[in-house]
Short mmCIF file of C-alpha atoms and ligand atoms in Angstrom, two decimals:
data_model
loop_
_atom_site.label_atom_id
_atom_site.label_comp_id
_atom_site.label_asym_id
_atom_site.label_seq_id
_atom_site.Cartn_x
_atom_site.Cartn_y
_atom_site.Cartn_z
CA MET E 786 25.98 92.09 91.22
CA ASN E 787 26.68 89.41 88.07
CA PHE E 788 26.77 90.38 84.89
CA GLU E 789 28.41 90.06 81.45
CA ILE E 790 30.89 92.62 79.15
CA SER E 791 31.34 91.24 76.07
CA GLU E 792 35.04 91.13 74.78
CA ALA E 793 34.87 93.49 71.79
CA HIS E 794 35.47 95.40 74.97
CA VAL E 795 38.08 94.15 76.02
CA ASN E 796 41.27 96.60 76.64
CA THR E 797 43.74 96.75 74.28
CA SER E 798 46.05 99.45 75.34
CA PRO E 799 48.96 98.79 77.63
CA ALA E 800 48.04 98.45 81.11
CA ARG E 801 49.70 102.22 83.44
CA SER E 802 50.82 102.17 86.65
CA GLU E 803 48.35 102.94 90.17
CA PRO E 804 47.72 106.97 89.37
CA SER E 805 49.11 109.46 92.30
CA ARG E 806 46.53 111.68 93.74
CA ARG E 807 48.57 113.53 96.03
CA PHE E 808 47.56 116.32 93.94
CA SER E 809 44.57 116.19 91.75
CA VAL E 810 42.32 118.53 90.67
CA ALA E 811 38.31 118.15 90.94
CA PRO E 812 36.61 117.44 88.37
CA MET E 813 34.25 120.59 87.93
CA MET E 814 30.89 120.44 85.48
CA ASP E 815 32.10 123.24 82.24
CA TRP E 816 35.24 123.70 83.53
CA THR E 817 37.32 120.53 83.45
CA ASP E 818 37.10 119.80 79.36
CA ARG E 819 39.72 118.41 77.85
CA HIS E 820 40.94 121.56 76.98
CA CYS E 821 41.17 122.61 79.56
CA ARG E 822 43.33 119.63 81.02
CA PHE E 823 45.08 120.24 78.34
CA PHE E 824 46.58 123.20 79.33
CA LEU E 825 46.75 122.12 83.33
CA ARG E 826 48.40 119.80 82.09
CA LEU E 827 50.92 122.20 80.29
CA LEU E 828 51.57 123.39 84.34
CA SER E 829 51.74 120.18 86.42
CA LYS E 830 52.12 116.35 84.32
CA HIS E 831 51.99 114.80 88.27
CA ALA E 832 48.73 116.48 89.20
CA LEU E 833 45.94 114.16 88.32
CA LEU E 834 42.94 114.85 86.37
CA TYR E 835 39.81 114.54 86.48
CA THR E 836 37.20 115.06 83.50
CA GLU E 837 33.96 116.79 84.75
CA MET E 838 30.61 114.24 86.39
CA VAL E 839 29.43 112.66 83.20
CA THR E 840 26.61 110.29 83.99
CA THR E 841 25.70 106.67 82.69
CA GLY E 842 23.25 107.65 80.77
CA ALA E 843 24.55 109.83 79.13
CA LEU E 844 27.46 107.45 78.11
CA LEU E 845 25.08 104.86 77.36
CA ASN E 846 23.38 106.49 75.61
CA GLY E 847 24.15 109.16 73.77
CA ASP E 848 27.20 109.96 71.92
CA HIS E 849 29.78 108.13 74.83
CA GLU E 850 33.08 109.38 71.98
CA ARG E 851 31.71 112.75 73.11
CA PHE E 852 32.39 112.06 76.58
CA LEU E 853 35.29 109.91 76.95
CA ARG E 854 37.63 112.05 74.30
CA HIS E 855 39.89 112.81 75.24
CA ASN E 856 44.21 113.21 74.08
CA GLU E 857 47.26 111.17 75.36
CA ALA E 858 48.54 114.31 76.72
CA GLU E 859 45.77 114.89 79.72
CA HIS E 860 47.18 111.24 81.30
CA PRO E 861 47.26 111.14 84.60
CA LEU E 862 43.33 111.27 84.14
CA ALA E 863 40.58 110.09 85.37
CA LEU E 864 36.64 109.81 84.94
CA GLN E 865 33.79 110.92 86.76
CA LEU E 866 31.44 109.15 87.25
CA GLY E 867 27.72 110.10 87.88
CA GLY E 868 24.67 107.10 88.41
CA SER E 869 23.39 104.25 90.90
CA VAL E 870 22.45 102.04 89.16
CA PRO E 871 25.14 99.03 88.92
CA LEU E 872 24.95 97.43 85.70
CA ASP E 873 25.44 101.02 84.06
CA LEU E 874 27.86 102.28 86.63
CA ALA E 875 29.85 98.65 85.76
CA MET E 876 29.64 99.53 81.83
CA CYS E 877 30.76 102.75 82.07
CA ALA E 878 33.65 102.28 84.10
CA ARG E 879 34.29 99.74 81.62
CA MET E 880 34.36 102.18 78.56
CA ALA E 881 36.78 104.24 80.80
CA GLN E 882 39.07 101.43 81.33
CA ASP E 883 38.71 100.84 77.58
CA HIS E 884 39.51 104.39 76.90
CA GLY E 885 42.25 104.33 78.57
CA TYR E 886 40.86 106.09 81.65
CA ASP E 887 43.30 105.80 84.61
CA GLU E 888 40.89 105.73 86.84
CA VAL E 889 36.95 105.62 87.15
CA ASN E 890 35.26 107.84 89.74
CA LEU E 891 31.92 107.90 91.57
CA ASN E 892 29.77 110.90 92.01
CA VAL E 893 28.45 111.31 95.50
CA GLY E 894 28.82 114.67 96.03
CA CYS E 895 27.30 116.95 93.94
CA PRO E 896 24.09 117.96 95.56
CA SER E 897 22.15 119.73 92.69
CA ASP E 898 18.94 119.03 91.94
CA ARG E 899 18.61 118.27 88.17
CA VAL E 900 21.47 115.31 90.50
CA GLN E 901 18.53 114.35 92.58
CA ASN E 902 15.56 113.29 90.74
CA ASN E 903 17.67 110.92 88.90
CA MET E 904 19.96 109.78 92.40
CA ILE E 905 22.93 111.06 91.35
CA GLY E 906 25.59 112.54 93.74
CA ALA E 907 25.25 113.60 97.32
CA CYS E 908 21.82 112.17 98.42
CA LEU E 909 23.70 108.76 97.68
CA MET E 910 25.64 110.00 100.87
CA GLY E 911 22.10 108.90 102.52
CA HIS E 912 22.30 104.66 100.46
CA PRO E 913 25.87 103.58 101.21
CA GLN E 914 24.42 99.90 100.89
CA LEU E 915 23.94 101.06 97.16
CA VAL E 916 27.60 103.21 96.29
CA ALA E 917 28.81 99.95 98.09
CA ASP E 918 26.89 97.29 95.63
CA CYS E 919 27.81 100.27 92.93
CA VAL E 920 31.53 100.31 93.18
CA LYS E 921 31.89 96.47 93.69
CA ALA E 922 29.45 96.09 90.69
CA MET E 923 32.76 98.98 88.77
CA ARG E 924 35.38 97.01 90.31
CA ASP E 925 34.40 93.17 88.46
CA ALA E 926 34.23 95.02 85.57
CA VAL E 927 37.56 96.73 85.63
CA SER E 928 41.32 96.43 86.81
CA ILE E 929 41.72 100.39 87.25
CA PRO E 930 40.83 101.75 90.29
CA VAL E 931 37.20 103.38 90.87
CA THR E 932 37.59 105.69 94.10
CA VAL E 933 34.81 107.83 95.39
CA LYS E 934 34.39 111.31 95.98
CA HIS E 935 31.99 112.44 98.84
CA ARG E 936 31.09 114.75 101.36
CA ILE E 937 30.85 114.27 104.96
CA GLY E 938 27.06 114.04 105.43
CA ILE E 939 24.19 115.47 103.89
CA ASN E 940 21.78 117.53 105.97
CA GLY E 941 19.05 114.63 107.92
CA ARG E 942 22.42 112.31 108.22
CA ASP E 943 25.33 114.03 109.73
CA SER E 944 26.82 112.84 111.98
CA TYR E 945 30.46 111.23 112.27
CA GLU E 946 28.73 107.90 112.79
CA GLU E 947 26.30 108.02 109.83
CA LEU E 948 29.46 109.45 107.70
CA CYS E 949 32.10 106.17 108.69
CA ASP E 950 28.92 103.81 108.32
CA PHE E 951 29.20 105.03 104.44
CA VAL E 952 33.16 104.61 104.21
CA GLY E 953 33.38 101.72 105.74
CA THR E 954 30.68 100.00 103.97
CA VAL E 955 31.51 101.52 100.87
CA ARG E 956 35.48 100.17 101.47
CA ASP E 957 33.88 96.81 102.86
CA ALA E 958 32.67 96.40 98.35
CA GLY E 959 36.34 97.62 97.70
CA CYS E 960 37.11 100.93 97.67
CA THR E 961 40.37 101.33 99.49
CA SER E 962 40.38 104.83 97.88
CA PHE E 963 38.78 108.57 99.09
CA THR E 964 37.89 112.17 98.01
CA VAL E 965 36.20 113.81 100.83
CA HIS E 966 35.23 117.15 100.21
CA ALA E 967 34.95 118.67 104.17
CA ARG E 968 31.55 120.06 103.52
CA ILE E 969 28.08 119.04 104.00
CA ALA E 970 25.86 119.20 101.39
CA ILE E 971 23.05 120.96 101.65
CA LEU E 972 20.00 118.57 99.70
CA GLU E 973 17.14 121.46 99.91
CA GLY E 974 17.40 125.56 99.33
CA LEU E 975 20.76 125.57 98.48
CA SER E 976 22.20 125.96 94.97
CA PRO E 977 24.72 123.78 93.83
CA LYS E 978 27.48 126.66 93.86
CA GLU E 979 26.19 128.07 97.51
CA ASN E 980 26.96 123.97 98.75
CA ARG E 981 30.23 125.46 97.88
CA ASP E 982 30.71 127.56 100.27
CA ILE E 983 27.92 127.76 102.98
CA PRO E 984 28.54 124.43 105.23
CA PRO E 985 31.34 125.49 106.45
CA LEU E 986 34.77 123.66 106.02
CA ARG E 987 35.53 120.44 108.47
CA TYR E 988 39.36 119.12 107.69
CA ASP E 989 39.19 118.09 112.10
CA VAL E 990 36.26 115.63 110.72
CA ALA E 991 38.35 114.14 107.33
CA ALA E 992 41.29 113.70 109.37
CA ARG E 993 39.90 112.14 112.21
CA LEU E 994 38.67 109.70 108.95
CA LYS E 995 41.90 109.09 108.09
CA ALA E 996 42.50 107.93 112.06
CA ASP E 997 40.24 106.30 112.37
CA PHE E 998 40.74 104.13 108.72
CA PRO E 999 43.73 104.72 109.00
CA GLU E 1000 44.83 102.06 106.12
CA LEU E 1001 41.90 103.66 103.59
CA GLU E 1002 43.51 107.20 101.07
CA ILE E 1003 41.97 109.65 102.31
CA ILE E 1004 42.37 113.16 100.19
CA LEU E 1005 41.38 116.14 101.37
CA ASN E 1006 39.16 118.43 99.30
CA GLY E 1007 37.25 121.63 99.60
CA GLY E 1008 39.57 125.51 100.19
CA ILE E 1009 42.72 124.39 99.35
CA LYS E 1010 44.61 127.54 97.95
CA THR E 1011 48.00 127.44 98.12
CA LEU E 1012 51.39 124.82 97.39
CA GLU E 1013 52.22 125.97 102.05
CA ALA E 1014 48.09 124.91 102.42
CA CYS E 1015 48.97 121.61 100.58
CA HIS E 1016 52.36 120.99 102.16
CA GLU E 1017 50.86 121.13 105.31
CA TYR E 1018 47.32 118.75 104.78
CA LEU E 1019 50.03 116.49 103.50
CA GLN E 1020 50.80 115.62 107.13
CA THR E 1021 47.94 114.07 108.01
CA PHE E 1022 46.27 113.08 104.39
CA ASP E 1023 47.36 110.83 101.57
CA GLY E 1024 46.37 114.01 98.91
CA VAL E 1025 44.75 116.82 98.25
CA MET E 1026 42.84 117.53 95.34
CA LEU E 1027 41.88 121.49 94.41
CA GLY E 1028 39.24 122.92 92.65
CA ARG E 1029 38.32 126.54 91.61
CA GLU E 1030 42.17 128.19 93.14
CA ALA E 1031 43.36 125.37 89.89
CA TYR E 1032 41.15 126.52 87.81
CA HIS E 1033 40.50 130.20 88.36
CA ASN E 1034 44.86 130.57 89.71
CA PRO E 1035 46.12 127.79 87.30
CA TYR E 1036 49.70 129.03 87.70
CA VAL E 1037 49.21 127.60 91.45
CA MET E 1038 50.33 124.00 89.77
CA ALA E 1039 53.48 125.65 88.10
CA GLU E 1040 55.20 124.17 90.76
CA VAL E 1041 53.39 121.42 91.74
CA ASP E 1042 56.02 118.70 90.55
CA GLN E 1043 58.87 120.20 92.21
CA GLN E 1044 57.37 120.64 95.63
CA LEU E 1045 54.91 118.04 95.58
CA PHE E 1046 56.30 115.25 93.68
CA GLY E 1047 60.70 116.23 93.62
CA SER E 1048 60.90 117.26 90.71
CA THR E 1049 64.35 118.98 89.30
CA ALA E 1050 62.96 119.50 86.45
CA PRO E 1051 62.83 123.91 85.62
CA VAL E 1052 59.49 125.51 86.98
CA ILE E 1053 57.21 125.99 83.22
CA SER E 1054 56.45 130.12 82.92
CA ARG E 1055 53.48 131.47 82.30
CA ALA E 1056 54.53 132.30 78.11
CA GLU E 1057 56.11 128.75 78.02
CA ALA E 1058 53.02 127.88 78.89
CA LEU E 1059 51.10 129.38 76.67
CA ALA E 1060 53.21 129.05 73.69
CA GLN E 1061 53.31 125.18 74.48
CA LEU E 1062 49.16 125.90 73.22
CA ARG E 1063 49.85 127.73 70.64
CA PRO E 1064 49.49 124.15 68.71
CA TYR E 1065 46.60 123.04 70.31
CA ILE E 1066 44.63 126.29 69.64
CA ALA E 1067 46.39 126.33 65.89
CA ALA E 1068 45.58 122.62 65.37
CA HIS E 1069 41.25 123.10 66.75
CA ILE E 1070 41.14 125.53 64.91
CA ASP E 1071 41.95 123.86 61.61
CA ALA E 1072 39.26 121.45 63.45
CA GLY E 1073 36.93 124.08 62.23
CA GLY E 1074 37.15 124.55 66.56
CA SER E 1075 36.72 128.79 67.30
CA MET E 1076 40.09 129.37 70.02
CA HIS E 1077 37.74 130.60 72.89
CA HIS E 1078 36.89 126.97 72.98
CA ILE E 1079 40.63 126.86 74.84
CA THR E 1080 41.22 130.44 75.83
CA ARG E 1081 38.49 130.63 78.25
CA HIS E 1082 40.89 128.49 80.47
CA VAL E 1083 43.52 130.42 80.11
CA LEU E 1084 41.88 133.26 81.63
CA GLY E 1085 43.35 132.62 85.09
CA LEU E 1086 46.68 133.14 83.69
CA GLY E 1087 46.03 136.94 83.97
CA THR E 1088 45.99 137.10 88.14
CA GLY E 1089 48.45 138.81 89.70
CA PHE E 1090 50.91 141.34 87.52
CA PRO E 1091 50.94 144.37 85.26
CA GLY E 1092 48.57 143.44 81.61
CA ALA E 1093 46.74 140.95 83.07
CA ARG E 1094 43.96 142.96 83.02
CA LYS E 1095 44.87 143.52 78.94
CA PHE E 1096 45.24 139.91 78.89
CA ARG E 1097 42.49 138.64 79.77
CA GLN E 1098 40.27 141.51 78.29
CA LEU E 1099 41.70 139.96 75.52
CA LEU E 1100 40.56 136.73 74.94
CA SER E 1101 37.39 137.82 77.22
CA VAL E 1102 36.06 140.63 74.55
CA ASP E 1103 38.38 141.40 71.77
CA ILE E 1104 38.45 137.66 70.83
CA HIS E 1105 34.60 137.90 69.84
CA LYS E 1106 35.38 140.25 67.01
CA ALA E 1107 39.21 139.48 66.06
CA LYS E 1108 39.38 137.89 62.11
CA GLU E 1109 42.91 136.37 63.30
CA PRO E 1110 42.09 134.97 66.58
CA LEU E 1111 46.31 133.29 66.49
CA VAL E 1112 46.78 136.84 66.50
CA LEU E 1113 45.39 138.00 68.88
CA LEU E 1114 46.72 134.93 71.07
CA ASP E 1115 50.61 136.25 70.01
CA GLN E 1116 48.77 139.75 71.25
CA ALA E 1117 47.94 138.37 74.56
CA ALA E 1118 51.10 136.31 74.24
CA GLU E 1119 53.43 139.27 74.52
CA LEU E 1120 51.85 140.02 77.75
CA LEU E 1121 53.37 137.22 79.02
CA GLU E 1122 56.67 137.90 78.51
CA GLY E 1123 59.44 137.60 81.11
CA ARG E 1124 56.15 135.74 83.57
C1 LIG G 7 31.30 123.99 88.51
C2 LIG G 7 32.04 123.85 88.92
C3 LIG G 7 31.41 122.52 88.81
C4 LIG G 7 31.31 121.17 89.28
N1 LIG G 7 31.73 120.60 89.10
C5 LIG G 7 32.32 118.54 89.56
C6 LIG G 7 31.70 117.60 89.54
O1 LIG G 7 30.81 117.35 88.19
N2 LIG G 7 32.02 116.59 89.98
C7 LIG G 7 31.88 116.30 91.20
O2 LIG G 7 32.88 116.26 92.17
N3 LIG G 7 32.36 118.05 92.13
C8 LIG G 7 32.28 118.93 90.97
N4 LIG G 7 32.27 120.14 91.59
C9 LIG G 7 33.15 119.85 92.76
C10 LIG G 7 34.75 120.65 93.45
O3 LIG G 7 34.39 119.20 92.86
C11 LIG G 7 35.31 120.76 94.48
O4 LIG G 7 34.82 119.71 95.81
C12 LIG G 7 34.40 122.03 95.11
O5 LIG G 7 34.82 122.67 94.03
C13 LIG G 7 35.24 122.17 96.42
O6 LIG G 7 36.67 122.58 96.24
P1 LIG G 7 37.72 123.89 96.41
O7 LIG G 7 36.98 124.55 97.09
O8 LIG G 7 39.06 123.12 95.40
O9 LIG G 7 36.96 124.42 94.78
C14 LIG G 7 32.57 121.03 90.94
C15 LIG G 7 32.37 122.89 90.93
C16 LIG G 7 32.70 124.42 91.28
C17 LIG G 7 32.85 125.62 91.12
#
């Protein structure tokens, strides 16, 4: 597909190198917003962070600055798009590049009904050639990498041959990096949440895919909880992506740089991470924002030590009646001392 994008959109920011996908944090709607990502970045400098999915409709018809806004500290950073109209995706990929994102990713894994009605997400696994057309249009529009996140199948189209047909067709359009949520999506009858738990995880299928497409970068996603597990899967796969565990227990990320990227920097403590977040929170409050917008993503720091419950209570319950939010934050921070 050919299309024109005006020169006014050409990116003038310095080129960044291809991000490493050895360890990434998954795109998660309502969770991995810019505040969450800023916080997670304090725990690991190397993890690749994904935005929440943004639809092409939202970017093209809505307030795109609001959706694309991020802090320079969040890099390496990938924008995830939802859509299936090649020209729209191409324009949005260009927006991502112009706003400095390091990668643009197409969502072919999200099963929600709302999303299916618009031909977005996992239902696209049934339309490999359309996904290939989308990827080609996006690749023609940008120089940053274009990647795909997908399932191992959908109900009615869940054979290994169909999975290979999907990956092979999209590869032929130039995509070289696939993040595989290693379970099928059931498009009718299960909620998005159930679709993240009920269909069984099939790492064996993802591993077979890597064996059959050795030239492709295959990132494993689904159910990974520890860095030990990451080490194990990195024997087979090119990268690992964590979703829920990184959100509910973000401190799991504190040793990612040392264990998976060979960093010799000291491991950050929980207390230090919160101390480094404090000026960001103060600036957000000064700009008229609420502390809760940020600290709701930090609750998971309060797991696994005495006082953890109190920490969570301060930042999830007491926060709503606090007159001086930063005083409350400092109280919560005291509970992290030495942690
Ligand atoms: C709250 C929530 C929102 C999600 N939103 C998205 C999304 O926007 N795009 C996407 O590709 N996957 C989304 N996912 C799926 C995750 O990216 C990931 O594939 C899934 O949670 C499995 O990984 P995990 O077991 O490590 O959590 C979401 C998951 C959760 C829990």
